[in-house]
PDB file of N, CA and C in Angstrom:
ATOM      1  N   MET A   1      78.319 102.666  91.009  1.00  0.00           N
ATOM      2  CA  MET A   1      78.964 103.480  91.902  1.00  0.00           C
ATOM      3  C   MET A   1      80.632 102.843  92.662  1.00  0.00           C
ATOM      4  N   VAL A   2      80.307 101.624  92.748  1.00  0.00           N
ATOM      5  CA  VAL A   2      81.424 100.700  93.417  1.00  0.00           C
ATOM      6  C   VAL A   2      82.835 101.079  92.011  1.00  0.00           C
ATOM      7  N   LYS A   3      82.647 101.055  90.797  1.00  0.00           N
ATOM      8  CA  LYS A   3      83.475 101.216  89.772  1.00  0.00           C
ATOM      9  C   LYS A   3      84.162 102.895  90.096  1.00  0.00           C
ATOM     10  N   ASN A   4      83.407 103.881  90.301  1.00  0.00           N
ATOM     11  CA  ASN A   4      83.772 105.166  90.706  1.00  0.00           C
ATOM     12  C   ASN A   4      84.652 105.171  91.868  1.00  0.00           C
ATOM     13  N   ILE A   5      84.233 104.502  92.918  1.00  0.00           N
ATOM     14  CA  ILE A   5      84.951 104.536  94.286  1.00  0.00           C
ATOM     15  C   ILE A   5      86.333 103.833  93.966  1.00  0.00           C
ATOM     16  N   ILE A   6      86.378 102.857  93.179  1.00  0.00           N
ATOM     17  CA  ILE A   6      87.709 102.184  92.677  1.00  0.00           C
ATOM     18  C   ILE A   6      88.382 103.261  92.081  1.00  0.00           C
ATOM     19  N   LYS A   7      87.926 103.617  90.654  1.00  0.00           N
ATOM     20  CA  LYS A   7      88.645 104.499  89.929  1.00  0.00           C
ATOM     21  C   LYS A   7      89.260 105.828  91.068  1.00  0.00           C
ATOM     22  N   LEU A   8      88.717 106.499  91.798  1.00  0.00           N
ATOM     23  CA  LEU A   8      89.020 107.380  92.505  1.00  0.00           C
ATOM     24  C   LEU A   8      90.254 106.971  93.570  1.00  0.00           C
ATOM     25  N   ILE A   9      89.995 105.737  94.155  1.00  0.00           N
ATOM     26  CA  ILE A   9      91.414 105.028  94.864  1.00  0.00           C
ATOM     27  C   ILE A   9      92.432 105.126  94.226  1.00  0.00           C
ATOM     28  N   CYS A  10      92.444 104.428  93.098  1.00  0.00           N
ATOM     29  CA  CYS A  10      93.382 104.593  92.047  1.00  0.00           C
ATOM     30  C   CYS A  10      94.107 105.937  91.562  1.00  0.00           C
ATOM     31  N   PHE A  11      92.885 106.852  91.323  1.00  0.00           N
ATOM     32  CA  PHE A  11      93.741 108.104  90.921  1.00  0.00           C
ATOM     33  C   PHE A  11      94.472 108.640  92.452  1.00  0.00           C
ATOM     34  N   ILE A  12      94.098 108.712  93.284  1.00  0.00           N
ATOM     35  CA  ILE A  12      94.608 109.213  94.417  1.00  0.00           C
ATOM     36  C   ILE A  12      95.939 108.250  94.958  1.00  0.00           C
ATOM     37  N   ILE A  13      95.955 106.981  94.702  1.00  0.00           N
ATOM     38  CA  ILE A  13      97.297 106.510  94.581  1.00  0.00           C
ATOM     39  C   ILE A  13      98.305 106.593  93.607  1.00  0.00           C
ATOM     40  N   ALA A  14      97.925 106.858  92.601  1.00  0.00           N
ATOM     41  CA  ALA A  14      98.753 107.675  91.372  1.00  0.00           C
ATOM     42  C   ALA A  14      99.209 108.715  91.658  1.00  0.00           C
ATOM     43  N   MET A  15      98.367 109.454  92.322  1.00  0.00           N
ATOM     44  CA  MET A  15      98.768 110.949  92.666  1.00  0.00           C
ATOM     45  C   MET A  15      99.979 110.776  93.827  1.00  0.00           C
ATOM     46  N   ILE A  16      99.907 110.225  94.729  1.00  0.00           N
ATOM     47  CA  ILE A  16     100.738 110.096  95.692  1.00  0.00           C
ATOM     48  C   ILE A  16     101.934 109.460  95.187  1.00  0.00           C
ATOM     49  N   LEU A  17     101.811 108.399  94.199  1.00  0.00           N
ATOM     50  CA  LEU A  17     103.305 107.992  93.673  1.00  0.00           C
ATOM     51  C   LEU A  17     104.077 108.987  92.995  1.00  0.00           C
ATOM     52  N   VAL A  18     103.314 109.785  92.031  1.00  0.00           N
ATOM     53  CA  VAL A  18     103.955 110.867  91.401  1.00  0.00           C
ATOM     54  C   VAL A  18     104.571 111.721  92.637  1.00  0.00           C
ATOM     55  N   ILE A  19     103.987 112.345  93.482  1.00  0.00           N
ATOM     56  CA  ILE A  19     104.324 113.230  94.337  1.00  0.00           C
ATOM     57  C   ILE A  19     105.479 112.665  95.222  1.00  0.00           C
ATOM     58  N   LYS A  20     104.999 111.568  95.789  1.00  0.00           N
ATOM     59  CA  LYS A  20     106.439 110.908  96.618  1.00  0.00           C
ATOM     60  C   LYS A  20     107.682 110.658  95.561  1.00  0.00           C
ATOM     61  N   GLY A  21     107.358 110.175  94.205  1.00  0.00           N
ATOM     62  CA  GLY A  21     108.646 109.939  93.511  1.00  0.00           C
ATOM     63  C   GLY A  21     109.228 111.299  93.118  1.00  0.00           C
ATOM     64  N   ALA A  22     108.275 112.582  93.209  1.00  0.00           N
ATOM     65  CA  ALA A  22     109.298 113.541  92.700  1.00  0.00           C
ATOM     66  C   ALA A  22     110.035 114.171  93.749  1.00  0.00           C
ATOM     67  N   ALA A  23     109.729 113.621  95.442  1.00  0.00           N
ATOM     68  CA  ALA A  23     110.614 113.973  96.460  1.00  0.00           C
ATOM     69  C   ALA A  23     111.695 113.171  96.423  1.00  0.00           C
ATOM     70  N   ASN A  24     111.553 111.883  95.993  1.00  0.00           N
ATOM     71  CA  ASN A  24     112.942 110.724  96.040  1.00  0.00           C
ATOM     72  C   ASN A  24     113.828 111.262  94.750  1.00  0.00           C
ATOM     73  N   THR A  25     115.134 111.047  95.305  1.00  0.00           N
ATOM     74  CA  THR A  25     115.975 111.107  94.022  1.00  0.00           C
ATOM     75  C   THR A  25     116.653 109.706  93.577  1.00  0.00           C
ATOM     76  N   GLY A  26     117.073 109.667  92.369  1.00  0.00           N
ATOM     77  CA  GLY A  26     117.754 108.552  91.682  1.00  0.00           C
ATOM     78  C   GLY A  26     116.604 107.541  91.158  1.00  0.00           C
ATOM     79  N   TYR A  27     116.601 106.417  90.863  1.00  0.00           N
ATOM     80  CA  TYR A  27     115.811 105.663  89.609  1.00  0.00           C
ATOM     81  C   TYR A  27     114.699 105.189  90.585  1.00  0.00           C
ATOM     82  N   MET A  28     114.442 105.172  91.736  1.00  0.00           N
ATOM     83  CA  MET A  28     113.305 104.684  92.453  1.00  0.00           C
ATOM     84  C   MET A  28     112.309 105.588  92.514  1.00  0.00           C
ATOM     85  N   GLY A  29     112.722 107.049  92.349  1.00  0.00           N
ATOM     86  CA  GLY A  29     111.822 108.236  92.439  1.00  0.00           C
ATOM     87  C   GLY A  29     111.027 108.174  90.724  1.00  0.00           C
ATOM     88  N   VAL A  30     111.868 107.814  90.031  1.00  0.00           N
ATOM     89  CA  VAL A  30     111.586 107.948  88.545  1.00  0.00           C
ATOM     90  C   VAL A  30     110.471 106.894  88.445  1.00  0.00           C
ATOM     91  N   PHE A  31     110.671 105.909  88.822  1.00  0.00           N
ATOM     92  CA  PHE A  31     110.234 104.429  88.702  1.00  0.00           C
ATOM     93  C   PHE A  31     108.518 104.795  89.682  1.00  0.00           C
ATOM     94  N   MET A  32     108.720 105.252  90.540  1.00  0.00           N
ATOM     95  CA  MET A  32     107.431 105.600  91.229  1.00  0.00           C
ATOM     96  C   MET A  32     106.543 106.643  90.481  1.00  0.00           C
ATOM     97  N   MET A  33     107.355 107.660  89.967  1.00  0.00           N
ATOM     98  CA  MET A  33     106.526 108.743  89.158  1.00  0.00           C
ATOM     99  C   MET A  33     106.088 108.052  87.674  1.00  0.00           C
ATOM    100  N   VAL A  34     106.672 107.082  87.027  1.00  0.00           N
ATOM    101  CA  VAL A  34     106.134 106.209  86.102  1.00  0.00           C
ATOM    102  C   VAL A  34     105.048 105.524  86.007  1.00  0.00           C
ATOM    103  N   ILE A  35     105.365 104.784  87.261  1.00  0.00           N
ATOM    104  CA  ILE A  35     103.944 104.048  87.503  1.00  0.00           C
ATOM    105  C   ILE A  35     102.804 105.012  87.609  1.00  0.00           C
ATOM    106  N   GLY A  36     102.783 106.019  88.663  1.00  0.00           N
ATOM    107  CA  GLY A  36     101.861 106.917  88.745  1.00  0.00           C
ATOM    108  C   GLY A  36     101.532 107.332  87.385  1.00  0.00           C
ATOM    109  N   VAL A  37     102.305 107.835  86.573  1.00  0.00           N
ATOM    110  CA  VAL A  37     101.403 108.404  85.164  1.00  0.00           C
ATOM    111  C   VAL A  37     100.904 107.381  84.587  1.00  0.00           C
ATOM    112  N   LEU A  38     101.447 105.904  84.496  1.00  0.00           N
ATOM    113  CA  LEU A  38     100.651 104.696  83.762  1.00  0.00           C
ATOM    114  C   LEU A  38      99.413 104.509  84.360  1.00  0.00           C
ATOM    115  N   ILE A  39      99.514 104.774  85.893  1.00  0.00           N
ATOM    116  CA  ILE A  39      97.911 104.437  86.073  1.00  0.00           C
ATOM    117  C   ILE A  39      96.860 105.662  85.919  1.00  0.00           C
ATOM    118  N   ILE A  40      97.269 107.086  85.565  1.00  0.00           N
ATOM    119  CA  ILE A  40      96.266 108.084  85.013  1.00  0.00           C
ATOM    120  C   ILE A  40      96.164 107.938  83.974  1.00  0.00           C
ATOM    121  N   ILE A  41      97.443 107.646  82.687  1.00  0.00           N
ATOM    122  CA  ILE A  41      97.044 107.563  81.713  1.00  0.00           C
ATOM    123  C   ILE A  41      96.011 105.974  81.602  1.00  0.00           C
ATOM    124  N   GLY A  42      96.072 105.169  82.221  1.00  0.00           N
ATOM    125  CA  GLY A  42      94.991 104.093  82.143  1.00  0.00           C
ATOM    126  C   GLY A  42      93.710 104.432  82.233  1.00  0.00           C
ATOM    127  N   GLU A  43      93.816 105.068  83.213  1.00  0.00           N
ATOM    128  CA  GLU A  43      92.370 105.528  83.621  1.00  0.00           C
ATOM    129  C   GLU A  43      91.535 106.676  82.755  1.00  0.00           C
ATOM    130  N   ILE A  44      92.566 107.433  82.003  1.00  0.00           N
ATOM    131  CA  ILE A  44      91.952 108.098  81.204  1.00  0.00           C
ATOM    132  C   ILE A  44      91.383 107.357  79.915  1.00  0.00           C
ATOM    133  N   TYR A  45      92.470 106.339  79.290  1.00  0.00           N
ATOM    134  CA  TYR A  45      92.126 105.708  78.414  1.00  0.00           C
ATOM    135  C   TYR A  45      90.569 104.778  78.956  1.00  0.00           C
ATOM    136  N   LEU A  46      90.307 104.306  79.779  1.00  0.00           N
ATOM    137  CA  LEU A  46      89.021 103.653  80.136  1.00  0.00           C
ATOM    138  C   LEU A  46      87.961 104.589  80.372  1.00  0.00           C
ATOM    139  N   TYR A  47      88.092 106.011  80.437  1.00  0.00           N
ATOM    140  CA  TYR A  47      87.183 107.112  80.630  1.00  0.00           C
ATOM    141  C   TYR A  47      86.608 107.326  79.144  1.00  0.00           C
ATOM    142  N   ASN A  48      87.604 107.405  78.180  1.00  0.00           N
ATOM    143  CA  ASN A  48      87.516 107.775  76.997  1.00  0.00           C
ATOM    144  C   ASN A  48      86.961 106.537  76.048  1.00  0.00           C
ATOM    145  N   LYS A  49      87.071 105.364  76.297  1.00  0.00           N
ATOM    146  CA  LYS A  49      87.000 104.000  75.524  1.00  0.00           C
ATOM    147  C   LYS A  49      85.478 104.073  75.506  1.00  0.00           C
ATOM    148  N   LYS A  50      84.496 104.560  76.413  1.00  0.00           N
ATOM    149  CA  LYS A  50      82.927 104.458  76.194  1.00  0.00           C
ATOM    150  C   LYS A  50      82.661 105.484  74.971  1.00  0.00           C
ATOM    151  N   TYR A  51      83.432 106.348  74.724  1.00  0.00           N
ATOM    152  CA  TYR A  51      82.849 107.604  74.009  1.00  0.00           C
ATOM    153  C   TYR A  51      83.615 107.087  72.471  1.00  0.00           C
ATOM    154  N   THR A  52      84.135 106.183  71.969  1.00  0.00           N
ATOM    155  CA  THR A  52      84.700 106.190  70.780  1.00  0.00           C
ATOM    156  C   THR A  52      83.995 105.054  70.156  1.00  0.00           C
TER     157      THR A  52
END
């Protein structure tokens, strides 16, 4: 249960980073979006890891 809450919080943070990064111009916005996408990819990896 605690793991699911932590994953949800990480997902929300990642989505905020992607949305705020899209609103910013320049390298800082791109950096925020990349960090957000990497967090989402990491969560997908951890989810799929138990099925392989």
